[in-house]
Amino acid sequence: MTPVELIRAPFFHTPVNAFRDDLALVCQEDGGLLIRDGRIAESGDFAAVRQAFPGAAVTDWRDGFVLPGFVDTHVHFPQLRILGGLGRTLLDWLEHVALPEEARMADVAYATGTANRFVGSLAAHGTTTALVFGSHFSAATAALFEAAGAAGLRVISGLVVSDRYLRPELHQSPRDAYRDSTELIRRFHRHGRLLYAVTPRFALSASEPMLEMCGTLLAEHEGLRVQTHINESVAEIAEVPKLFPWAADYLAVYERYGLTGAGTVLAHDVHPTDSELERLAAGRTSIAHCPSSNAALGNGIFPLRRHVDAGVTCAIGTDVGGGTGFGMLKEGLQAHLMQRVAADGMNLDPARLCYLVTRAGADAVGLGDEIGDFRPGKAADLVYIRPPADSSLAEVLSRVQSLEESLAAIFTLAGPESVREVRVAGQPVHRAGEPIQGRLLAR
Ligand SMILES: [Zn+2]
């Protein structure tokens, strides 16, 4: 008989859309999560689950809280070492901070070190699934897939393709990009927990033959995702009609080449038109909202209410180099704060925050049937949070009156020091104090 584990802990999850259902947040004070074969076999009140499965070995985490693993829907692995480049605009930051570092990924040893640290950082912050911008270099992108595969994370990534506008060493012909992408798809797509995403950097850096090549890849392989950027800064958007004079708006560029729809995640969308929002919703294209990056680069305040009213799926991305770090809880807090100061902001209560960093992300990346909440049948991807005894969070949690208040405090105060264990499909991918690098080498 397969051994089963019963985790006993207060837990939270949002099995349904928290923007449509006021009761979306499920809180269990004395919760039980039964894990069998890497999946949630049962979830609910501990006593009830215990009665149904009396033989299960109990893991007692009543001193903390359990959430579904976080889903980061937009993050750039080569930008790990350039966090903190404050005070620039998007196009200036790209030229002087981001792209020089992206060019260093030509060095495979440097890229491999970056990839290993990147994957370790995701896990240490509770991120179990990430849609990741790879590198402009094939070997560096392969290094990311290998690091993610060894660590056991769900990573969806791809070669970043561009043939203009950046630096010459980051440009590649559509023919070479097709060859390298095809090879990476063969090596990594649907291998274990890895998936491939066709990744044109953004419209400015991709010629029409390059975008056409991206559409060809999608037609030739099943189950690929697409990730790119859209409507991030006003100055960027002003360049689009010069390069694509036929396009009615930014989204129309991607639409023409079949790069939108379910399984496509477009980052930012700070300045959409009403028509674009309608078409995003109708086509089930999702948006990765990156509030720290939008603020740090001065790109503006995300019109969340317009997206939600139009029916567009929005999830959260850290963006890393343009943002402020890997923490999805912190990113959720930043989204909350930005909405507080937005002219037409939405109240991001704990239910909506939980939804945005878990379930919405799962839907955005096309894994909504597999992950995102604790309903029976889902993979057991989870984060165990227990703050250090001497932390502000521990003080706050000692006096809160409800589980919902606890969750608000966790979003406000929990950093990686509070992330004690992270599981993917029931298997630990991070334990506090254990460097992931050691486990990578051991396997
Ligand atoms: Zn980005």
Short mmCIF file of C-alpha atoms and ligand atoms in Angstrom, two decimals:
data_model
loop_
_atom_site.label_atom_id
_atom_site.label_comp_id
_atom_site.label_asym_id
_atom_site.label_seq_id
_atom_site.Cartn_x
_atom_site.Cartn_y
_atom_site.Cartn_z
CA MET A 1 0.00 0.00 0.00
CA THR A 2 1.23 3.49 -0.83
CA PRO A 3 2.26 5.40 2.31
CA VAL A 4 0.05 8.39 2.95
CA GLU A 5 0.91 11.55 4.86
CA LEU A 6 -1.55 13.74 6.69
CA ILE A 7 -0.37 17.32 7.21
CA ARG A 8 -2.05 18.91 10.20
CA ALA A 9 -1.96 22.72 9.99
CA PRO A 10 -4.10 25.79 9.53
CA PHE A 11 -4.36 26.19 5.78
CA PHE A 12 -5.74 28.60 3.19
CA HIS A 13 -6.68 28.21 -0.45
CA THR A 14 -8.93 29.80 -3.07
CA PRO A 15 -10.48 27.08 -5.24
CA VAL A 16 -12.57 29.64 -7.17
CA ASN A 17 -12.12 33.14 -8.59
CA ALA A 18 -11.96 35.58 -5.66
CA PHE A 19 -12.99 38.48 -7.89
CA ARG A 20 -16.28 36.77 -8.69
CA ASP A 21 -17.04 34.99 -5.42
CA ASP A 22 -16.91 36.73 -2.03
CA LEU A 23 -16.56 33.35 -0.31
CA ALA A 24 -13.63 32.16 -2.43
CA LEU A 25 -11.18 31.96 0.46
CA VAL A 26 -11.28 28.64 2.32
CA CYS A 27 -9.63 28.76 5.76
CA GLN A 28 -9.22 25.67 7.94
CA GLU A 29 -8.26 26.41 11.52
CA ASP A 30 -7.29 22.80 12.34
CA GLY A 31 -6.81 21.59 8.79
CA GLY A 32 -5.85 18.25 7.34
CA LEU A 33 -4.21 17.73 3.94
CA LEU A 34 -3.91 14.09 2.99
CA ILE A 35 -1.13 13.44 0.48
CA ARG A 36 -0.93 10.22 -1.51
CA ASP A 37 1.27 9.66 -4.57
CA GLY A 38 2.16 13.36 -4.61
CA ARG A 39 -1.45 14.49 -4.79
CA ILE A 40 -4.02 15.89 -2.42
CA ALA A 41 -6.23 12.89 -1.71
CA GLU A 42 -8.42 14.75 0.77
CA SER A 43 -8.50 18.19 2.36
CA GLY A 44 -10.61 19.65 5.13
CA ASP A 45 -10.99 19.54 8.88
CA PHE A 46 -8.22 17.46 10.44
CA ALA A 47 -10.48 15.30 12.61
CA ALA A 48 -12.68 14.36 9.68
CA VAL A 49 -9.78 13.53 7.38
CA ARG A 50 -8.11 11.61 10.19
CA GLN A 51 -11.21 9.52 10.74
CA ALA A 52 -11.39 8.61 7.07
CA PHE A 53 -7.68 7.74 6.90
CA PRO A 54 -6.66 6.58 10.40
CA GLY A 55 -3.44 4.95 9.16
CA ALA A 56 -1.89 8.11 7.69
CA ALA A 57 1.36 9.36 9.23
CA VAL A 58 0.72 12.83 10.67
CA THR A 59 3.06 15.76 10.02
CA ASP A 60 2.28 18.33 12.68
CA TRP A 61 2.63 21.90 11.39
CA ARG A 62 0.12 23.49 13.76
CA ASP A 63 2.72 26.10 14.67
CA GLY A 64 2.49 27.60 11.17
CA PHE A 65 0.29 27.96 8.10
CA VAL A 66 0.09 26.17 4.77
CA LEU A 67 -0.72 27.78 1.43
CA PRO A 68 -0.68 26.38 -2.11
CA GLY A 69 2.70 26.85 -3.80
CA PHE A 70 3.04 30.27 -5.37
CA VAL A 71 2.91 30.72 -9.15
CA ASP A 72 5.17 33.48 -10.49
CA THR A 73 3.85 34.29 -13.97
CA HIS A 74 6.62 36.63 -15.11
CA VAL A 75 10.27 36.48 -14.08
CA HIS A 76 13.61 36.79 -15.94
CA PHE A 77 16.30 34.35 -14.84
CA PRO A 78 19.32 36.27 -16.27
CA GLN A 79 18.42 39.31 -14.16
CA LEU A 80 19.14 37.77 -10.76
CA ARG A 81 22.32 39.79 -10.22
CA ILE A 82 20.98 43.18 -11.36
CA LEU A 83 18.20 43.62 -8.85
CA GLY A 84 18.28 47.09 -7.37
CA GLY A 85 18.97 49.25 -10.43
CA LEU A 86 16.63 51.97 -9.27
CA GLY A 87 15.70 55.29 -10.81
CA ARG A 88 15.67 54.56 -14.55
CA THR A 89 12.98 54.39 -17.21
CA LEU A 90 12.24 51.10 -18.95
CA LEU A 91 14.15 51.69 -22.19
CA ASP A 92 17.11 53.31 -20.35
CA TRP A 93 17.19 50.45 -17.82
CA LEU A 94 17.11 47.87 -20.60
CA GLU A 95 20.02 49.48 -22.43
CA HIS A 96 22.27 50.23 -19.46
CA VAL A 97 21.38 47.61 -16.83
CA ALA A 98 19.46 44.63 -18.13
CA LEU A 99 20.87 43.96 -21.58
CA PRO A 100 24.59 44.10 -20.63
CA GLU A 101 23.88 41.43 -18.01
CA GLU A 102 21.77 39.41 -20.47
CA ALA A 103 24.79 39.48 -22.82
CA ARG A 104 26.94 37.88 -20.11
CA MET A 105 24.80 34.74 -20.41
CA ALA A 106 26.92 33.84 -23.44
CA ASP A 107 29.35 32.53 -20.83
CA VAL A 108 27.88 29.11 -20.02
CA ALA A 109 29.57 28.79 -16.63
CA TYR A 110 28.28 32.21 -15.57
CA ALA A 111 24.80 31.36 -16.86
CA THR A 112 24.77 27.99 -15.10
CA GLY A 113 25.68 29.59 -11.78
CA THR A 114 22.96 32.18 -12.30
CA ALA A 115 20.41 29.49 -13.20
CA ASN A 116 21.15 27.43 -10.08
CA ARG A 117 20.88 30.45 -7.81
CA PHE A 118 17.73 31.59 -9.59
CA VAL A 119 15.97 28.26 -9.08
CA GLY A 120 17.10 28.19 -5.44
CA SER A 121 15.69 31.69 -4.94
CA LEU A 122 12.31 30.73 -6.37
CA ALA A 123 12.03 27.74 -4.04
CA ALA A 124 13.27 29.66 -1.00
CA HIS A 125 10.45 32.17 -1.46
CA GLY A 126 7.74 29.51 -1.82
CA THR A 127 7.40 29.66 -5.59
CA THR A 128 6.71 26.18 -6.93
CA THR A 129 5.74 27.11 -10.50
CA ALA A 130 7.21 29.88 -12.62
CA LEU A 131 6.84 31.14 -16.16
CA VAL A 132 10.39 32.25 -16.77
CA PHE A 133 12.08 34.30 -19.46
CA GLY A 134 15.10 32.24 -20.44
CA SER A 135 18.19 33.71 -22.06
CA HIS A 136 18.95 34.87 -25.58
CA PHE A 137 21.52 32.03 -25.60
CA SER A 138 20.49 28.45 -26.07
CA ALA A 139 23.05 26.91 -23.68
CA ALA A 140 22.06 29.32 -20.91
CA THR A 141 18.39 28.52 -21.41
CA ALA A 142 19.22 24.81 -21.27
CA ALA A 143 21.08 25.46 -18.00
CA LEU A 144 17.92 26.94 -16.53
CA PHE A 145 15.83 23.93 -17.56
CA GLU A 146 18.44 21.58 -16.12
CA ALA A 147 18.59 23.46 -12.82
CA ALA A 148 14.79 23.49 -12.55
CA GLY A 149 14.56 19.82 -13.44
CA ALA A 150 17.16 18.86 -10.83
CA ALA A 151 15.44 20.96 -8.16
CA GLY A 152 12.00 19.56 -8.98
CA LEU A 153 10.25 22.88 -9.66
CA ARG A 154 7.61 23.40 -12.32
CA VAL A 155 9.32 25.77 -14.74
CA ILE A 156 7.94 26.92 -18.05
CA SER A 157 10.57 28.73 -20.07
CA GLY A 158 12.08 29.24 -23.48
CA LEU A 159 14.80 30.80 -25.56
CA VAL A 160 14.27 34.58 -25.75
CA VAL A 161 14.23 35.48 -29.43
CA SER A 162 15.06 38.90 -30.89
CA ASP A 163 16.56 40.13 -34.14
CA ARG A 164 16.69 43.90 -33.71
CA TYR A 165 16.66 46.85 -31.30
CA LEU A 166 18.76 45.27 -28.52
CA ARG A 167 22.55 44.67 -28.69
CA PRO A 168 24.06 42.82 -31.68
CA GLU A 169 25.18 39.88 -29.54
CA LEU A 170 21.58 39.35 -28.41
CA HIS A 171 20.25 39.23 -31.97
CA GLN A 172 19.67 36.01 -33.84
CA SER A 173 18.24 35.32 -37.29
CA PRO A 174 14.76 33.76 -37.37
CA ARG A 175 16.34 30.70 -38.99
CA ASP A 176 18.83 30.21 -36.14
CA ALA A 177 16.19 30.97 -33.53
CA TYR A 178 13.95 28.31 -35.09
CA ARG A 179 16.75 25.75 -35.02
CA ASP A 180 17.72 26.47 -31.40
CA SER A 181 14.12 26.65 -30.17
CA THR A 182 13.24 23.37 -31.84
CA GLU A 183 16.19 21.67 -30.19
CA LEU A 184 15.27 23.03 -26.74
CA ILE A 185 11.66 21.92 -27.20
CA ARG A 186 12.88 18.42 -28.06
CA ARG A 187 15.13 18.29 -25.00
CA PHE A 188 12.89 19.84 -22.36
CA HIS A 189 9.20 20.31 -23.28
CA ARG A 190 7.03 17.97 -21.20
CA HIS A 191 10.11 16.38 -19.65
CA GLY A 192 9.15 15.84 -16.01
CA ARG A 193 7.63 19.08 -14.75
CA LEU A 194 9.17 21.27 -17.47
CA LEU A 195 7.26 22.99 -20.25
CA TYR A 196 8.42 25.18 -23.12
CA ALA A 197 7.22 28.72 -23.79
CA VAL A 198 7.80 30.53 -27.08
CA THR A 199 9.39 33.79 -25.93
CA PRO A 200 9.79 36.78 -28.25
CA ARG A 201 11.25 39.48 -25.97
CA PHE A 202 8.78 42.16 -27.06
CA ALA A 203 7.38 43.57 -30.28
CA LEU A 204 10.12 46.20 -30.62
CA SER A 205 12.86 43.57 -30.74
CA ALA A 206 11.14 41.08 -33.04
CA SER A 207 10.79 41.54 -36.80
CA GLU A 208 7.78 40.15 -38.59
CA PRO A 209 9.72 37.09 -39.85
CA MET A 210 10.74 36.41 -36.24
CA LEU A 211 7.14 36.64 -35.03
CA GLU A 212 6.11 34.37 -37.89
CA MET A 213 8.76 31.88 -36.77
CA CYS A 214 7.20 31.94 -33.27
CA GLY A 215 3.81 31.06 -34.78
CA THR A 216 5.43 28.20 -36.71
CA LEU A 217 6.82 26.71 -33.50
CA LEU A 218 3.34 26.81 -31.94
CA ALA A 219 1.86 25.05 -34.94
CA GLU A 220 4.52 22.36 -34.93
CA HIS A 221 4.43 21.34 -31.24
CA GLU A 222 1.57 20.56 -28.87
CA GLY A 223 1.15 22.24 -25.52
CA LEU A 224 3.62 25.10 -25.87
CA ARG A 225 2.97 28.29 -23.94
CA VAL A 226 3.74 31.86 -25.11
CA GLN A 227 5.18 34.69 -23.04
CA THR A 228 6.14 38.22 -23.99
CA HIS A 229 5.60 41.85 -22.91
CA ILE A 230 2.87 44.31 -23.80
CA ASN A 231 1.91 47.93 -23.08
CA GLU A 232 4.57 48.37 -20.40
CA SER A 233 5.63 52.02 -20.81
CA VAL A 234 4.26 54.96 -22.76
CA ALA A 235 7.59 55.50 -24.56
CA GLU A 236 7.70 51.84 -25.62
CA ILE A 237 4.13 51.88 -26.91
CA ALA A 238 4.92 54.98 -29.01
CA GLU A 239 7.51 52.95 -30.96
CA VAL A 240 5.07 50.20 -31.99
CA PRO A 241 3.29 52.06 -34.83
CA LYS A 242 6.66 53.01 -36.35
CA LEU A 243 7.61 49.35 -36.64
CA PHE A 244 4.16 47.87 -37.35
CA PRO A 245 2.25 50.62 -39.18
CA TRP A 246 -0.56 48.22 -40.06
CA ALA A 247 -1.30 47.35 -36.41
CA ALA A 248 -4.29 49.04 -34.79
CA ASP A 249 -2.65 48.64 -31.37
CA TYR A 250 0.08 46.70 -29.56
CA LEU A 251 -1.97 43.51 -29.10
CA ALA A 252 -2.72 43.39 -32.83
CA VAL A 253 0.97 42.68 -33.49
CA TYR A 254 0.86 39.45 -31.49
CA GLU A 255 -2.60 38.54 -32.75
CA ARG A 256 -1.52 38.64 -36.38
CA TYR A 257 1.06 35.90 -35.74
CA GLY A 258 -1.22 33.66 -33.67
CA LEU A 259 0.63 34.36 -30.43
CA THR A 260 -2.42 35.11 -28.25
CA GLY A 261 -5.04 32.88 -26.61
CA ALA A 262 -5.18 30.38 -23.74
CA GLY A 263 -1.63 29.53 -22.73
CA THR A 264 -0.29 33.00 -23.58
CA VAL A 265 0.82 35.29 -20.74
CA LEU A 266 1.58 38.92 -21.57
CA ALA A 267 3.50 40.86 -18.96
CA HIS A 268 2.49 44.30 -17.66
CA ASP A 269 -0.35 45.76 -19.79
CA VAL A 270 -0.22 48.99 -17.81
CA HIS A 271 -1.69 51.03 -20.66
CA PRO A 272 -4.27 48.93 -22.56
CA THR A 273 -7.05 50.22 -24.77
CA ASP A 274 -10.62 49.07 -24.16
CA SER A 275 -10.51 47.12 -27.41
CA GLU A 276 -7.38 45.29 -26.31
CA LEU A 277 -9.00 44.31 -23.01
CA GLU A 278 -12.05 42.97 -24.82
CA ARG A 279 -9.90 40.89 -27.15
CA LEU A 280 -7.70 39.58 -24.32
CA ALA A 281 -10.80 38.37 -22.48
CA ALA A 282 -12.46 36.89 -25.56
CA GLY A 283 -9.28 35.01 -26.51
CA ARG A 284 -8.48 33.94 -22.90
CA THR A 285 -5.06 35.53 -23.05
CA SER A 286 -3.77 36.22 -19.52
CA ILE A 287 -1.87 39.15 -18.05
CA ALA A 288 1.05 38.98 -15.62
CA HIS A 289 0.75 42.00 -13.33
CA CYS A 290 4.14 43.07 -11.95
CA PRO A 291 3.39 45.91 -9.51
CA SER A 292 6.91 46.36 -8.09
CA SER A 293 8.43 46.60 -11.54
CA ASN A 294 5.73 48.99 -12.75
CA ALA A 295 6.46 51.30 -9.82
CA ALA A 296 10.25 50.94 -9.84
CA LEU A 297 10.52 51.76 -13.55
CA GLY A 298 7.88 54.50 -13.25
CA ASN A 299 5.63 52.85 -15.83
CA GLY A 300 2.38 53.61 -14.07
CA ILE A 301 -0.38 52.04 -11.99
CA PHE A 302 -1.93 48.86 -13.35
CA PRO A 303 -5.63 49.30 -14.26
CA LEU A 304 -6.73 46.15 -12.43
CA ARG A 305 -10.39 47.09 -12.25
CA ARG A 306 -10.58 47.55 -16.03
CA HIS A 307 -9.03 44.11 -16.54
CA VAL A 308 -11.32 42.42 -14.01
CA ASP A 309 -14.43 44.17 -15.39
CA ALA A 310 -13.49 43.07 -18.91
CA GLY A 311 -13.02 39.48 -17.71
CA VAL A 312 -9.27 39.23 -18.29
CA THR A 313 -7.39 36.69 -16.15
CA CYS A 314 -4.68 38.55 -14.20
CA ALA A 315 -2.00 36.90 -12.09
CA ILE A 316 1.17 38.18 -10.43
CA GLY A 317 4.79 38.29 -11.61
CA THR A 318 7.89 39.48 -9.81
CA ASP A 319 9.78 40.35 -13.03
CA VAL A 320 12.95 40.16 -10.85
CA GLY A 321 15.51 42.62 -12.35
CA GLY A 322 12.92 45.30 -13.04
CA GLY A 323 11.16 44.46 -9.78
CA THR A 324 12.36 44.15 -6.21
CA GLY A 325 12.93 40.43 -5.63
CA PHE A 326 11.45 36.94 -5.69
CA GLY A 327 8.84 37.18 -2.96
CA MET A 328 5.34 36.55 -4.25
CA LEU A 329 3.86 37.56 -0.89
CA LYS A 330 5.70 40.86 -1.13
CA GLU A 331 4.55 41.24 -4.72
CA GLY A 332 0.97 40.67 -3.59
CA LEU A 333 1.42 43.34 -0.93
CA GLN A 334 2.79 45.73 -3.55
CA ALA A 335 -0.26 45.06 -5.74
CA HIS A 336 -2.46 45.85 -2.74
CA LEU A 337 -0.60 49.11 -2.03
CA MET A 338 -0.70 50.28 -5.65
CA GLN A 339 -4.44 49.63 -5.81
CA ARG A 340 -4.86 51.67 -2.63
CA VAL A 341 -3.40 54.74 -4.37
CA ALA A 342 -4.93 54.08 -7.80
CA ALA A 343 -7.69 56.48 -8.82
CA ASP A 344 -10.05 53.56 -9.47
CA GLY A 345 -8.28 50.91 -7.37
CA MET A 346 -9.69 47.61 -6.19
CA ASN A 347 -9.52 46.41 -2.61
CA LEU A 348 -7.17 43.44 -2.69
CA ASP A 349 -8.29 41.66 0.46
CA PRO A 350 -6.48 38.50 1.65
CA ALA A 351 -8.80 36.28 -0.42
CA ARG A 352 -7.96 38.12 -3.62
CA LEU A 353 -4.27 38.20 -2.80
CA CYS A 354 -4.24 34.46 -2.17
CA TYR A 355 -6.09 33.89 -5.43
CA LEU A 356 -3.73 36.12 -7.42
CA VAL A 357 -0.53 34.39 -6.25
CA THR A 358 -1.85 30.80 -6.52
CA ARG A 359 -5.00 29.84 -8.39
CA ALA A 360 -4.99 32.72 -10.93
CA GLY A 361 -1.37 31.99 -11.78
CA ALA A 362 -2.16 28.32 -12.32
CA ASP A 363 -4.94 29.27 -14.72
CA ALA A 364 -2.77 31.81 -16.53
CA VAL A 365 -0.04 29.29 -17.33
CA GLY A 366 -2.52 26.61 -18.36
CA LEU A 367 -2.08 24.37 -15.29
CA GLY A 368 -5.40 25.13 -13.61
CA ASP A 369 -6.40 21.44 -13.58
CA GLU A 370 -3.12 20.39 -11.96
CA ILE A 371 -2.18 22.99 -9.32
CA GLY A 372 -3.32 26.21 -7.62
CA ASP A 373 -5.43 24.95 -4.70
CA PHE A 374 -5.92 22.01 -2.34
CA ARG A 375 -8.95 20.34 -3.84
CA PRO A 376 -8.64 16.54 -4.01
CA GLY A 377 -6.82 15.43 -7.13
CA LYS A 378 -4.51 18.46 -7.31
CA ALA A 379 -0.76 18.02 -7.07
CA ALA A 380 0.49 18.58 -3.52
CA ASP A 381 2.40 21.82 -4.19
CA LEU A 382 2.51 23.76 -0.95
CA VAL A 383 4.33 26.26 1.24
CA TYR A 384 4.69 25.90 5.01
CA ILE A 385 5.05 29.31 6.65
CA ARG A 386 6.22 29.75 10.22
CA PRO A 387 7.83 33.06 11.19
CA PRO A 388 10.93 33.20 13.39
CA ALA A 389 9.95 33.51 17.05
CA ASP A 390 11.52 36.95 17.41
CA SER A 391 9.94 38.44 14.27
CA SER A 392 7.31 41.15 13.95
CA LEU A 393 5.10 38.63 12.17
CA ALA A 394 5.20 36.25 15.12
CA GLU A 395 4.15 39.11 17.41
CA VAL A 396 1.26 40.07 15.15
CA LEU A 397 0.09 36.47 14.74
CA SER A 398 0.04 36.01 18.52
CA ARG A 399 -2.83 38.49 18.81
CA VAL A 400 -4.89 38.28 15.57
CA GLN A 401 -8.58 37.43 15.97
CA SER A 402 -9.19 35.45 12.77
CA LEU A 403 -7.47 33.33 10.15
CA GLU A 404 -8.19 36.02 7.56
CA GLU A 405 -6.28 38.53 9.70
CA SER A 406 -3.44 36.02 9.89
CA LEU A 407 -3.32 35.83 6.10
CA ALA A 408 -3.25 39.62 5.79
CA ALA A 409 -0.35 39.70 8.26
CA ILE A 410 1.49 37.00 6.30
CA PHE A 411 1.20 39.02 3.08
CA THR A 412 2.38 42.13 4.90
CA LEU A 413 5.32 40.69 6.83
CA ALA A 414 6.41 37.22 5.68
CA GLY A 415 9.70 37.04 3.79
CA PRO A 416 11.84 34.01 2.97
CA GLU A 417 12.86 33.72 6.63
CA SER A 418 9.31 32.54 7.31
CA VAL A 419 9.25 29.95 4.51
CA ARG A 420 10.11 26.70 6.33
CA GLU A 421 9.37 24.05 3.75
CA VAL A 422 8.22 24.00 0.16
CA ARG A 423 6.85 20.94 -1.61
CA VAL A 424 6.14 20.12 -5.24
CA ALA A 425 3.98 17.03 -5.81
CA GLY A 426 4.48 16.22 -2.14
CA GLN A 427 8.29 16.23 -2.38
CA PRO A 428 10.38 18.86 -0.56
CA VAL A 429 12.13 21.28 -2.91
CA HIS A 430 13.24 23.61 -0.12
CA ARG A 431 13.75 23.32 3.61
CA ALA A 432 14.88 26.28 5.67
CA GLY A 433 18.60 26.09 6.32
CA GLU A 434 19.31 23.52 3.62
CA PRO A 435 20.98 24.99 0.54
CA ILE A 436 19.36 23.75 -2.65
CA GLN A 437 22.77 23.68 -4.30
CA GLY A 438 23.81 20.80 -2.06
CA ARG A 439 20.82 18.74 -3.11
CA LEU A 440 21.45 19.56 -6.75
CA LEU A 441 24.94 18.15 -6.51
CA ALA A 442 23.76 15.10 -4.55
CA ARG A 443 21.39 13.98 -7.30
ZN ZN B 1 9.74 41.34 -18.07
#
